[in-house]
PDB file of C-alpha atoms and ligand atoms in Angstrom:
ATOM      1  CA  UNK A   1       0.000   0.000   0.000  1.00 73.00           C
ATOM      2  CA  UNK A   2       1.479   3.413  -1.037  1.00 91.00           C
ATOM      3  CA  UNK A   3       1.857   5.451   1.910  1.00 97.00           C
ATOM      4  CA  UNK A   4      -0.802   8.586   2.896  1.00 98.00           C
ATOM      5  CA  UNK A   5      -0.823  11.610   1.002  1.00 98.00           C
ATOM      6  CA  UNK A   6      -2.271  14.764   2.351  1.00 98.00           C
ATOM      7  CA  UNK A   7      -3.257  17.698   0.631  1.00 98.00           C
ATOM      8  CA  UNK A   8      -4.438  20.935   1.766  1.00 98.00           C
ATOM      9  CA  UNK A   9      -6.877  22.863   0.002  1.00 98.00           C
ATOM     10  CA  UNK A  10      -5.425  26.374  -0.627  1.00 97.00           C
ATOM     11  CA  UNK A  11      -6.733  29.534  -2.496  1.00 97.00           C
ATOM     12  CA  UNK A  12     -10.051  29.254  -1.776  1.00 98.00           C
ATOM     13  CA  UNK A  13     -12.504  32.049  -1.560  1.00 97.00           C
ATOM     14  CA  UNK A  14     -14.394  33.095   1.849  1.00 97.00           C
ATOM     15  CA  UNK A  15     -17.017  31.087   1.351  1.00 97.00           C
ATOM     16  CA  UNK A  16     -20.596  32.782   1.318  1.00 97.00           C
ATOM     17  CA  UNK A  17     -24.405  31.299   1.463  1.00 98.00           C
ATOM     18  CA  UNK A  18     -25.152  29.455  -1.525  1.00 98.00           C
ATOM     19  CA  UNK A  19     -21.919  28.943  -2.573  1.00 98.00           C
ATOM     20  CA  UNK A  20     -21.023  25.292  -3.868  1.00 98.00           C
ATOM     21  CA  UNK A  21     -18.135  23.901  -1.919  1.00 98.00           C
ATOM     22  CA  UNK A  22     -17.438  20.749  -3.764  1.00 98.00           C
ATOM     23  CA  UNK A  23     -17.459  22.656  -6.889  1.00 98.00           C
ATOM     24  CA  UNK A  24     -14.743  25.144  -5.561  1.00 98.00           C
ATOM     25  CA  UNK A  25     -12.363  22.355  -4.092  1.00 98.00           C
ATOM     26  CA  UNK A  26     -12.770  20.575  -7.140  1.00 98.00           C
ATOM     27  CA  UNK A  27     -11.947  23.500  -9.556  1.00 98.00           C
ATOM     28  CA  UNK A  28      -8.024  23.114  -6.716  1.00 98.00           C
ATOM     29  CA  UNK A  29      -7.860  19.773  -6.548  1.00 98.00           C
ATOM     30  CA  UNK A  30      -8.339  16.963  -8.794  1.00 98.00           C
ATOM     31  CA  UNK A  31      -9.671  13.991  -5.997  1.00 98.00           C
ATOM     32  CA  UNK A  32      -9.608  10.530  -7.196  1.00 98.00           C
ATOM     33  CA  UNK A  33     -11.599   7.499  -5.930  1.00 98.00           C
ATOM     34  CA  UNK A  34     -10.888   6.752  -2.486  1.00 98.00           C
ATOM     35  CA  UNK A  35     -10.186  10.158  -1.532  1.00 98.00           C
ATOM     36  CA  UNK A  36     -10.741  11.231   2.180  1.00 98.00           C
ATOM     37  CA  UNK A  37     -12.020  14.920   1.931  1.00 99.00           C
ATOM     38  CA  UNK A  38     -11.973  16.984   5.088  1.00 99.00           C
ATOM     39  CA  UNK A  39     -14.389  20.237   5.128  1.00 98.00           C
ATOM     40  CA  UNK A  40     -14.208  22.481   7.962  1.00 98.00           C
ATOM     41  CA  UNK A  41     -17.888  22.968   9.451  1.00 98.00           C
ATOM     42  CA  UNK A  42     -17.477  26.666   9.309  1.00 98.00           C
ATOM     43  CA  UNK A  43     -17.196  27.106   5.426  1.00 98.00           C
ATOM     44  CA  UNK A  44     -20.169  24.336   5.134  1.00 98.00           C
ATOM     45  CA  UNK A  45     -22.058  26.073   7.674  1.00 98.00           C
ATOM     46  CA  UNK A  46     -21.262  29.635   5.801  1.00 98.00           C
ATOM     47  CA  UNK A  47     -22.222  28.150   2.621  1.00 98.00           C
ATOM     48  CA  UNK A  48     -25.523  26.583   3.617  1.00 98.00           C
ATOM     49  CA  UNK A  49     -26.540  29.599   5.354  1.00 98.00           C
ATOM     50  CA  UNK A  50     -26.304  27.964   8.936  1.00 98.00           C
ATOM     51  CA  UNK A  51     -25.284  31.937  10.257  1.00 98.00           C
ATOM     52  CA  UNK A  52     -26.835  34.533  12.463  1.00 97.00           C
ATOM     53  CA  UNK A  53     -26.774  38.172  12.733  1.00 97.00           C
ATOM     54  CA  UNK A  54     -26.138  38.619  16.691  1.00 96.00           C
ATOM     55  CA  UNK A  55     -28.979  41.799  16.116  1.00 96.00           C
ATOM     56  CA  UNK A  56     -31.373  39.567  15.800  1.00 97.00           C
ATOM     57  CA  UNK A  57     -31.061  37.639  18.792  1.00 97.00           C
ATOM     58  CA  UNK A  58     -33.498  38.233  21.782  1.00 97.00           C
ATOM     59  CA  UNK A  59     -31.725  36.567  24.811  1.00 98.00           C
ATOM     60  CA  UNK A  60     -34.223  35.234  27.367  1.00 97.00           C
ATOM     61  CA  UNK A  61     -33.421  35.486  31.122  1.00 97.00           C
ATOM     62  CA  UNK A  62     -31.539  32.368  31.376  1.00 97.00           C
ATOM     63  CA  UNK A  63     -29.186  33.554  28.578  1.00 98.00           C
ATOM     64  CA  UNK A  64     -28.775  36.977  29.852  1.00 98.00           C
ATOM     65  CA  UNK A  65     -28.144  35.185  33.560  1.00 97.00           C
ATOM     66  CA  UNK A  66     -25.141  32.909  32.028  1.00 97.00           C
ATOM     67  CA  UNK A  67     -23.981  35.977  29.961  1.00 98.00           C
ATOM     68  CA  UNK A  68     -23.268  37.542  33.480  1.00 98.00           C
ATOM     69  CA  UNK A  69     -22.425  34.463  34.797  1.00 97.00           C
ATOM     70  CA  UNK A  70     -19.887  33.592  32.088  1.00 97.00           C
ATOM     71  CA  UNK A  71     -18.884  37.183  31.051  1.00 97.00           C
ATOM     72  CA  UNK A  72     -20.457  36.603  27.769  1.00 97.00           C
ATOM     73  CA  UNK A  73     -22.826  38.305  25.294  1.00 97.00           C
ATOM     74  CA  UNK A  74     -26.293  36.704  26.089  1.00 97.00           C
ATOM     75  CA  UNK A  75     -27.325  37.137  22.891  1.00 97.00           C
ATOM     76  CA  UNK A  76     -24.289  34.723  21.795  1.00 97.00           C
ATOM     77  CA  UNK A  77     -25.007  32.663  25.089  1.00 98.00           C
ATOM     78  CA  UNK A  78     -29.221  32.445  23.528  1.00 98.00           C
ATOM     79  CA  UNK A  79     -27.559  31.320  20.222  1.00 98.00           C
ATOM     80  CA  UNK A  80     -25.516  28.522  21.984  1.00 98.00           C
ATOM     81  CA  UNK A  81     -28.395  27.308  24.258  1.00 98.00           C
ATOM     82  CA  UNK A  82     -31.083  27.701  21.060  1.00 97.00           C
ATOM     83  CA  UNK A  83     -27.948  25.128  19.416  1.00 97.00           C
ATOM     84  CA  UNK A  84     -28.241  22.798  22.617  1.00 98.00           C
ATOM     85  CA  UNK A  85     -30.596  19.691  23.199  1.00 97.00           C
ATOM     86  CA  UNK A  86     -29.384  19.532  26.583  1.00 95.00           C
ATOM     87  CA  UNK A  87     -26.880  21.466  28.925  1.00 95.00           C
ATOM     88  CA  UNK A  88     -24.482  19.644  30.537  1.00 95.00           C
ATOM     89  CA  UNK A  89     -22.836  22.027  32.811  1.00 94.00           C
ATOM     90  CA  UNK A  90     -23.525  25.743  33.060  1.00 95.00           C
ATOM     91  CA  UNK A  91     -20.382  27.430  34.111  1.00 94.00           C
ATOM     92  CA  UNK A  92     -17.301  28.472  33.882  1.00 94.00           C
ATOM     93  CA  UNK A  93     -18.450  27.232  30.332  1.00 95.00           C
ATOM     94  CA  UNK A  94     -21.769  26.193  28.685  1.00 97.00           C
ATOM     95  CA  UNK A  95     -21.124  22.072  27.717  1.00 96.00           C
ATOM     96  CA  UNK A  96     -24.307  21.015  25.767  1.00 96.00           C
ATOM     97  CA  UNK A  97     -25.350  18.073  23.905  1.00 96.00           C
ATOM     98  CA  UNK A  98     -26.528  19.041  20.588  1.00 97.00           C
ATOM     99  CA  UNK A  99     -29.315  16.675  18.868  1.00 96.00           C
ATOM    100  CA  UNK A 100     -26.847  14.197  16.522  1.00 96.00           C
ATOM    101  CA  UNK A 101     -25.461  13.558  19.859  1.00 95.00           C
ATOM    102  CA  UNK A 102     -22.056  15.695  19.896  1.00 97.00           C
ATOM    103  CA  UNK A 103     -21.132  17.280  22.758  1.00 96.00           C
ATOM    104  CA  UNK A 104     -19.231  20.575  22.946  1.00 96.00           C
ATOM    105  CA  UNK A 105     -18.009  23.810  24.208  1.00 97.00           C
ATOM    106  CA  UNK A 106     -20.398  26.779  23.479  1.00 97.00           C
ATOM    107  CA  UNK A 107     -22.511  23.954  21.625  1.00 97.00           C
ATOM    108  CA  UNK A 108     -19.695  25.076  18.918  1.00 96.00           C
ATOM    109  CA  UNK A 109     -20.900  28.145  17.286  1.00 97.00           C
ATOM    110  CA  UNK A 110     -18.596  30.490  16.454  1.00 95.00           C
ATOM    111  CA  UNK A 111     -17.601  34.241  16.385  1.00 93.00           C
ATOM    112  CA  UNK A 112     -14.439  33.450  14.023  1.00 91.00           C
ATOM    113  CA  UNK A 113     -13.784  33.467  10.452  1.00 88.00           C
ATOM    114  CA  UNK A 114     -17.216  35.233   9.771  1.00 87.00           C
ATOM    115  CA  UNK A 115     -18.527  39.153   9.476  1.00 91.00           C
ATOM    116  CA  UNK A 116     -18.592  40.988  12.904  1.00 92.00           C
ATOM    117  CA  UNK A 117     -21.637  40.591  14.784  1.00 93.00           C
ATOM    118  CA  UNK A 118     -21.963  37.323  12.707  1.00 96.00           C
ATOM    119  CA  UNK A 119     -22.355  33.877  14.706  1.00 97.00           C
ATOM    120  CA  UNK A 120     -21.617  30.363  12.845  1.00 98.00           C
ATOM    121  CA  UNK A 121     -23.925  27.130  14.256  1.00 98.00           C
ATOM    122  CA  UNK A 122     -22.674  23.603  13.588  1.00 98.00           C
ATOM    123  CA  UNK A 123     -24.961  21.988  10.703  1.00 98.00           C
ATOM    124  CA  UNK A 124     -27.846  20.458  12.285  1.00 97.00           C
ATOM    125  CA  UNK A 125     -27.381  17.391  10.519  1.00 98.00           C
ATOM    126  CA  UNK A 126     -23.896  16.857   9.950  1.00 98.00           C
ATOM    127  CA  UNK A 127     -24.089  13.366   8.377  1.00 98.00           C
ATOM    128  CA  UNK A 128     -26.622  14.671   6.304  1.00 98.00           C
ATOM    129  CA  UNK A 129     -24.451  17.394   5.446  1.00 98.00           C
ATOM    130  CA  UNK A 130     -21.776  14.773   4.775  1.00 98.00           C
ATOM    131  CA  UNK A 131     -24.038  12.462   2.298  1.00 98.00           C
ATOM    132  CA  UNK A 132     -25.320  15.678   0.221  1.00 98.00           C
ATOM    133  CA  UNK A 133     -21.443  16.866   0.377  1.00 98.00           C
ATOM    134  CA  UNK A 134     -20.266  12.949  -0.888  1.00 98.00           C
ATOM    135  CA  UNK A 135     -23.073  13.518  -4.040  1.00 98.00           C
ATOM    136  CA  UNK A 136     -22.082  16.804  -5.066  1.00 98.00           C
ATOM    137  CA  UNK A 137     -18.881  15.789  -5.112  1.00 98.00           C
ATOM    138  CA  UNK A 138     -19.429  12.954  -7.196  1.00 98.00           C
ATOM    139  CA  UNK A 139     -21.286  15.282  -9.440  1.00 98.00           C
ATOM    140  CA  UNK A 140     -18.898  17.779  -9.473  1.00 98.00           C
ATOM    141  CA  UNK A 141     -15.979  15.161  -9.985  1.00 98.00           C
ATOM    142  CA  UNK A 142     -17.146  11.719 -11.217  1.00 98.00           C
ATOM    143  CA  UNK A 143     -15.245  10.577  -8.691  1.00 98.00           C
ATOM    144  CA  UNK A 144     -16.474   8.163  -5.216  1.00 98.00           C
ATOM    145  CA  UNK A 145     -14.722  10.790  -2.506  1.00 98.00           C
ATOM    146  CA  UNK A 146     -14.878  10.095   1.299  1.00 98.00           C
ATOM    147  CA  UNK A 147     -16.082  13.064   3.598  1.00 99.00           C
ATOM    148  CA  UNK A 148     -15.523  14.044   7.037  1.00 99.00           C
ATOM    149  CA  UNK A 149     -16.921  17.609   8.351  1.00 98.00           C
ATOM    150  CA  UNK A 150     -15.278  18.656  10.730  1.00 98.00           C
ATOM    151  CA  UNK A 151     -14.623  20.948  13.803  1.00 98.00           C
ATOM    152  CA  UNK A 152     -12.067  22.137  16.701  1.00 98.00           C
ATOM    153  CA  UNK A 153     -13.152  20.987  19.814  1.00 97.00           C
ATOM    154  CA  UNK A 154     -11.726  21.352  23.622  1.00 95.00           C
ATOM    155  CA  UNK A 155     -11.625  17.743  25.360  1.00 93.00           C
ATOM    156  CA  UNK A 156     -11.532  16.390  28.828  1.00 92.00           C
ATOM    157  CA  UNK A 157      -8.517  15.846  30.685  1.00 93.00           C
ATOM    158  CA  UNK A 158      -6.169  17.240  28.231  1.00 96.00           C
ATOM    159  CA  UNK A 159      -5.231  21.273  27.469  1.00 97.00           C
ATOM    160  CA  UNK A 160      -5.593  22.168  24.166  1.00 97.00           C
ATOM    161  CA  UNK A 161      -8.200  21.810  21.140  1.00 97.00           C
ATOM    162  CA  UNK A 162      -8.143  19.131  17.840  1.00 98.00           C
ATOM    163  CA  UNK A 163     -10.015  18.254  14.961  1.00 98.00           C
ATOM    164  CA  UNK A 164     -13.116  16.028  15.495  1.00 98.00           C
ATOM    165  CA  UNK A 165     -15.410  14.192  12.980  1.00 98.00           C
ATOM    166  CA  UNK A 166     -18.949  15.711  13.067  1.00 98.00           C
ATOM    167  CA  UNK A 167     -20.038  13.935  10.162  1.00 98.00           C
ATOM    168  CA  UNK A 168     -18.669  11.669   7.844  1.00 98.00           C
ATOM    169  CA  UNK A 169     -19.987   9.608   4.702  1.00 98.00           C
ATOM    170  CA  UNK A 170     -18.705   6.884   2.800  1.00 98.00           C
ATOM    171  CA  UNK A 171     -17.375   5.041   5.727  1.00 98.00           C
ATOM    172  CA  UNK A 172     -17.748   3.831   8.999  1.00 98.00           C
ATOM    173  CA  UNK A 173     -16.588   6.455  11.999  1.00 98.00           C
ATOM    174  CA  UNK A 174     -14.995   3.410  13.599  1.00 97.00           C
ATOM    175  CA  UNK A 175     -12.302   0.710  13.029  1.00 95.00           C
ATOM    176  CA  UNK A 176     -13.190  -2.106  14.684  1.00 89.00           C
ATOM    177  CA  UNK A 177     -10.173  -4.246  16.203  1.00 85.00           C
ATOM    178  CA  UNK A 178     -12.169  -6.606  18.772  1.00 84.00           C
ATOM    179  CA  UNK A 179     -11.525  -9.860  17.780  1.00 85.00           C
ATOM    180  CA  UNK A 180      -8.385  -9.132  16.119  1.00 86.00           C
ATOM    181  CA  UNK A 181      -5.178 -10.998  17.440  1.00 90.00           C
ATOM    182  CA  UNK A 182      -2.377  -8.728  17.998  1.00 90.00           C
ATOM    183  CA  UNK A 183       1.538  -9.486  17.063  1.00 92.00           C
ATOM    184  CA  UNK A 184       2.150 -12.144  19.394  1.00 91.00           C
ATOM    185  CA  UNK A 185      -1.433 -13.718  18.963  1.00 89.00           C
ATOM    186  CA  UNK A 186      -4.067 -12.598  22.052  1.00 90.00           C
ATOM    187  CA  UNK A 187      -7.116 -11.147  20.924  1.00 88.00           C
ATOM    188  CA  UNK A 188      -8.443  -8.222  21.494  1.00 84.00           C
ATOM    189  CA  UNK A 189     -10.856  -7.020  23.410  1.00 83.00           C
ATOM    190  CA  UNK A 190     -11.631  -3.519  23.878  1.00 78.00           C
ATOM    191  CA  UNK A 191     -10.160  -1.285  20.860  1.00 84.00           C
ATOM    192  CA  UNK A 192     -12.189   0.814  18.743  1.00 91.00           C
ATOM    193  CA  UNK A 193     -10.246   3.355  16.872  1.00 95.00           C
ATOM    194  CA  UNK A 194     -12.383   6.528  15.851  1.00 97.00           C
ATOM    195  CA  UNK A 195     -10.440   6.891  12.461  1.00 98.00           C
ATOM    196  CA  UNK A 196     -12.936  10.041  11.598  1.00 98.00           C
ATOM    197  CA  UNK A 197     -10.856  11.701  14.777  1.00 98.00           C
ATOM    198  CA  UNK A 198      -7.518  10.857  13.881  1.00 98.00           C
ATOM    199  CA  UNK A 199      -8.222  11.989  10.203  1.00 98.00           C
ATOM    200  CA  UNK A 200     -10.495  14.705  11.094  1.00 98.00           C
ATOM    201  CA  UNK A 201      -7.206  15.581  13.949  1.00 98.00           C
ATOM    202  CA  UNK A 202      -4.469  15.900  11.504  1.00 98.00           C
ATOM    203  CA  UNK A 203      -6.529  17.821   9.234  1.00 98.00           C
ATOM    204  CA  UNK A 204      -6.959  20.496  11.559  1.00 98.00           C
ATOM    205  CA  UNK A 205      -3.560  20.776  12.213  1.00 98.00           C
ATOM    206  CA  UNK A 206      -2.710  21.529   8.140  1.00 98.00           C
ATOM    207  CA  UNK A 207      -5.670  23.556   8.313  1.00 98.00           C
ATOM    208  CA  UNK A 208      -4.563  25.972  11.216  1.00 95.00           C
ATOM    209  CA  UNK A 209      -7.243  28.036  13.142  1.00 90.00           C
ATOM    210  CA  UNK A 210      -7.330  31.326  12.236  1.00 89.00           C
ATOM    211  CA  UNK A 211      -5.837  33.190   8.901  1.00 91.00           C
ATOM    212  CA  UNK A 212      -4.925  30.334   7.001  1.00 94.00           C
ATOM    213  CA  UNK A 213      -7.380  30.029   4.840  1.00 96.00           C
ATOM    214  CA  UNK A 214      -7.327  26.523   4.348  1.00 98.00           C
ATOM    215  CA  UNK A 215     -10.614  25.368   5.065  1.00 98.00           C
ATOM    216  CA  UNK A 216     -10.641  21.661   3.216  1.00 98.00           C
ATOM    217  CA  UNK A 217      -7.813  18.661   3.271  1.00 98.00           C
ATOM    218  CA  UNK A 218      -7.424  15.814   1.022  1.00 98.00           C
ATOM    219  CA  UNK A 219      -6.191  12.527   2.410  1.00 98.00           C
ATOM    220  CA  UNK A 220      -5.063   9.904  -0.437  1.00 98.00           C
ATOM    221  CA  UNK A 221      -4.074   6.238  -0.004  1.00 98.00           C
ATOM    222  CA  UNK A 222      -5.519   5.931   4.226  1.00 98.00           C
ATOM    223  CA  UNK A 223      -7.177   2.113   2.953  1.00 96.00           C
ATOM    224  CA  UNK A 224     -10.341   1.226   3.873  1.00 96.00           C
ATOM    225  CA  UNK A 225     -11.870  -0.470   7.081  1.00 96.00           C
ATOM    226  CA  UNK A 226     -14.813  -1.588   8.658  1.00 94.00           C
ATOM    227  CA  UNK A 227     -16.579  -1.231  12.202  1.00 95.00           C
ATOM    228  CA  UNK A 228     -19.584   0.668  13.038  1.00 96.00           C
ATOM    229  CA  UNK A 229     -21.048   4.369  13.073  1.00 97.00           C
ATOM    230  CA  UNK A 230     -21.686   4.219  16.779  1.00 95.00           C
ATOM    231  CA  UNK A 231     -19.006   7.414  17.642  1.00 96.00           C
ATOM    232  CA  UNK A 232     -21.418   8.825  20.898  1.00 96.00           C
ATOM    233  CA  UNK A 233     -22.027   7.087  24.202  1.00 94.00           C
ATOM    234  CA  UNK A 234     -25.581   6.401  24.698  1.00 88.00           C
ATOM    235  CA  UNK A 235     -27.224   7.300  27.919  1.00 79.00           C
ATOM    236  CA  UNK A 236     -25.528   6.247  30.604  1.00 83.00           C
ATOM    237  CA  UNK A 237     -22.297   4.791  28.702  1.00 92.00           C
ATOM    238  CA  UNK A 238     -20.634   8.300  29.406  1.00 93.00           C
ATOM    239  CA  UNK A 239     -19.390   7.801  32.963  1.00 93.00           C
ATOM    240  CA  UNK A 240     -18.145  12.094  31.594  1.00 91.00           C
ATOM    241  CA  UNK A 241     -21.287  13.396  31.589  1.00 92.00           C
ATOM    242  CA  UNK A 242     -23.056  11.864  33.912  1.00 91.00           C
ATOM    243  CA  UNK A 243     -20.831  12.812  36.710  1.00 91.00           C
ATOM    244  CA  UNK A 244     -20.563  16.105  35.612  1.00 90.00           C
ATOM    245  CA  UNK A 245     -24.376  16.648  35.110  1.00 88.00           C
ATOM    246  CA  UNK A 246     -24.394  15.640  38.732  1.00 86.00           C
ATOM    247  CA  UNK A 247     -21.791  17.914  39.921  1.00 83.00           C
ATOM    248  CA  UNK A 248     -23.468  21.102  38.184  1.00 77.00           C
ATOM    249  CA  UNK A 249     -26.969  19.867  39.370  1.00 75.00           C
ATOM    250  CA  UNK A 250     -25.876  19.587  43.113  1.00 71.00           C
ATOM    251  CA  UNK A 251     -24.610  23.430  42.629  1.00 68.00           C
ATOM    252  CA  UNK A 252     -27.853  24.612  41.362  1.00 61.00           C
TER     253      UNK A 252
HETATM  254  P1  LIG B   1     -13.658  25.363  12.355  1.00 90.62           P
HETATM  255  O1  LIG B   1     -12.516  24.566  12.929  1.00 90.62           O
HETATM  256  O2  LIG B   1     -14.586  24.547  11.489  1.00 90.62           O
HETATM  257  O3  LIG B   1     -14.409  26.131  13.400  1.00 90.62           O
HETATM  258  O4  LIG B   1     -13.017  26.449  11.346  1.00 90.62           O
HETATM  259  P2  LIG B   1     -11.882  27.571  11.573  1.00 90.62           P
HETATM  260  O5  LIG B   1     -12.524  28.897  11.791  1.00 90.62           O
HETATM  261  O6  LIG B   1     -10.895  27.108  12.592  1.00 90.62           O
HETATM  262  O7  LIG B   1     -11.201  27.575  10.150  1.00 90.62           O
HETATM  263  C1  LIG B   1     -10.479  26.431   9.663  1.00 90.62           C
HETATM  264  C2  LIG B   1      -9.603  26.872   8.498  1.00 90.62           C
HETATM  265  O8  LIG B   1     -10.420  27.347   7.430  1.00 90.62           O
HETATM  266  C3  LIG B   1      -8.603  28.016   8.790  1.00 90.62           C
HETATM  267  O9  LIG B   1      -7.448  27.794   7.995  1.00 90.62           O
HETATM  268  C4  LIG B   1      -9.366  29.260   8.302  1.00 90.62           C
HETATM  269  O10 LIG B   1      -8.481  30.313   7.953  1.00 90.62           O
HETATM  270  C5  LIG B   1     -10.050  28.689   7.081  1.00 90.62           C
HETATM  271  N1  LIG B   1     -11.289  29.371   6.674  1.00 90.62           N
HETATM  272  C6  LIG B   1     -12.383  29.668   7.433  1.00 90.62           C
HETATM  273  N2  LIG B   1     -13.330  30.244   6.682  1.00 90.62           N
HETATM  274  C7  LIG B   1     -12.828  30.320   5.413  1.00 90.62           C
HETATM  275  C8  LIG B   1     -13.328  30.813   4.177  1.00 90.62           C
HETATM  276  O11 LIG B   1     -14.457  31.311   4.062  1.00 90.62           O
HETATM  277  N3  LIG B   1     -12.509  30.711   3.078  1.00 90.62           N
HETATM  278  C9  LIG B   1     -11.253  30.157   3.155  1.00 90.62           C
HETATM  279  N4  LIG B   1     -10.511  30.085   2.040  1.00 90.62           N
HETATM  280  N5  LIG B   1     -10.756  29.689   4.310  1.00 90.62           N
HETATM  281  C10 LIG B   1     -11.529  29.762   5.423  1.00 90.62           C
HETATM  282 MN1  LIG B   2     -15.578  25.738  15.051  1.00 90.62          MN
HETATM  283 MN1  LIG B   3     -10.776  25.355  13.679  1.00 90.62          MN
END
């Protein structure tokens, strides 16, 4: 197998509603079958129209409490909870659960990379937004191109943000190992690898965070594997959140 080749996606314009993303990426790069592509959720979101003027945002009084709570705009902190299925923790942050079943910081809309006053929300349905991105690109291309949308996010335990897989299409989120016998023969029992992270990781780090403008990454030659789509804890599998919905709840 040749080894990984990864491409970033430069020259790019800033990306406005209605624009057509695969059609711009393809007009950079010509993707072949197999291709991984890697779209950051803020130029899908921008181009689908998934934006907010901050004007025309009424906060209600649990928004403007955790805007003084949290030092922030309640209108932005109404955005984030308007985002949010359910709020995991309050303060010094808002952690929500948003309804594909991603949690995040700030429900992860964003104040960067977009017109003052403007806010960016995640898509609502990111593996929707995946499929339709997979078609167009086969439209736009001919070709049978992988997608992961993706987005920096903070994480537990560790300082520091990465990529993360918020949708994905054309393969399963993770590679399943169980089963497997490792070099010296036992079989495993317990790994999983989330491959959307690690790909969606690396492509965040040639896509930098701020002035970059390198919004889209093109992985060649990462194989293919097979597991299962189930990325999220259900219910009570996340040991995370339900100690710290207990924590905030016992504070309240
Ligand atoms: P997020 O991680 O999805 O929240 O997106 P970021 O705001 O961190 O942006 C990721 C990358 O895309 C950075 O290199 C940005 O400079 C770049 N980027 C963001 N918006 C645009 C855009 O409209 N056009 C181009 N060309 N690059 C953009
Ligand atoms: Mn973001
Ligand atoms: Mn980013």
């Amino acid at each position: 197998m040749e080894d990984i080749q990864v491409i970033g996606v430069r020259g790019l314009p800033l990306i406005r509603a209605g624009d057509n993303v695969a059609a711009l990426v393809c007009g950079k790069v010509a993707v072949e079958d197999g291709d991984i592509l890697c779209v950051a959720s803020t130029i899908w979101s921008k181009a689908k129209g998934y934006t907010r003027n901050l004007a025309d945002i009424i906060p209600t009084g649990r928004a403007i409490r955790l805007g003084k709570l949290n030092g922030e705009d309640p209108r932005f902190v109404q955005s984030v909870l308007d985002a949010s299925t359910d709020i995991i923790m309050e303060h010094p942050f808002i952690l929500s659960e948003m309804s594909f079943g991603h949690i995040g910081v700030r429900a992860g809309v964003d104040q960067s990379n977009i017109d003052d006053d403007m806010i960016i929300f995640l898509p609502p349905d990111p593996m929707k937004s995946a499929d339709e991105l997979r078609a167009a690109m086969k439209a736009a291309s001919g070709k049978d191109v992988g997608i992961i949308i993706t987005d920096t996010c903070g994480r537990s335990f560790r300082r520091g943000q990465t990529g993360n897989a918020i949708g994905w299409s054309g393969f399963t989120a993770i590679r399943d190992f169980r089963g497997d016998t490792d070099l010296f023969g036992h079989v495993l029992k317990i790994t999983e690898e989330a491959v959307v992270d690690e790909i969606a990781g690396f492509a965040n780090f040639v896509m930098g965070e701020s002035n970059n403008g390198v919004p889209a990454v093109v992985f060649r030659n990462c194989g293919t594997w097979t597991g299962h789509d189930n990325l999220y804890f259900r219910g009570d599998e996340d040991i995370t959140k339900r100690v710290l919905k207990k924590e905030w709840s016992s504070k309240t």
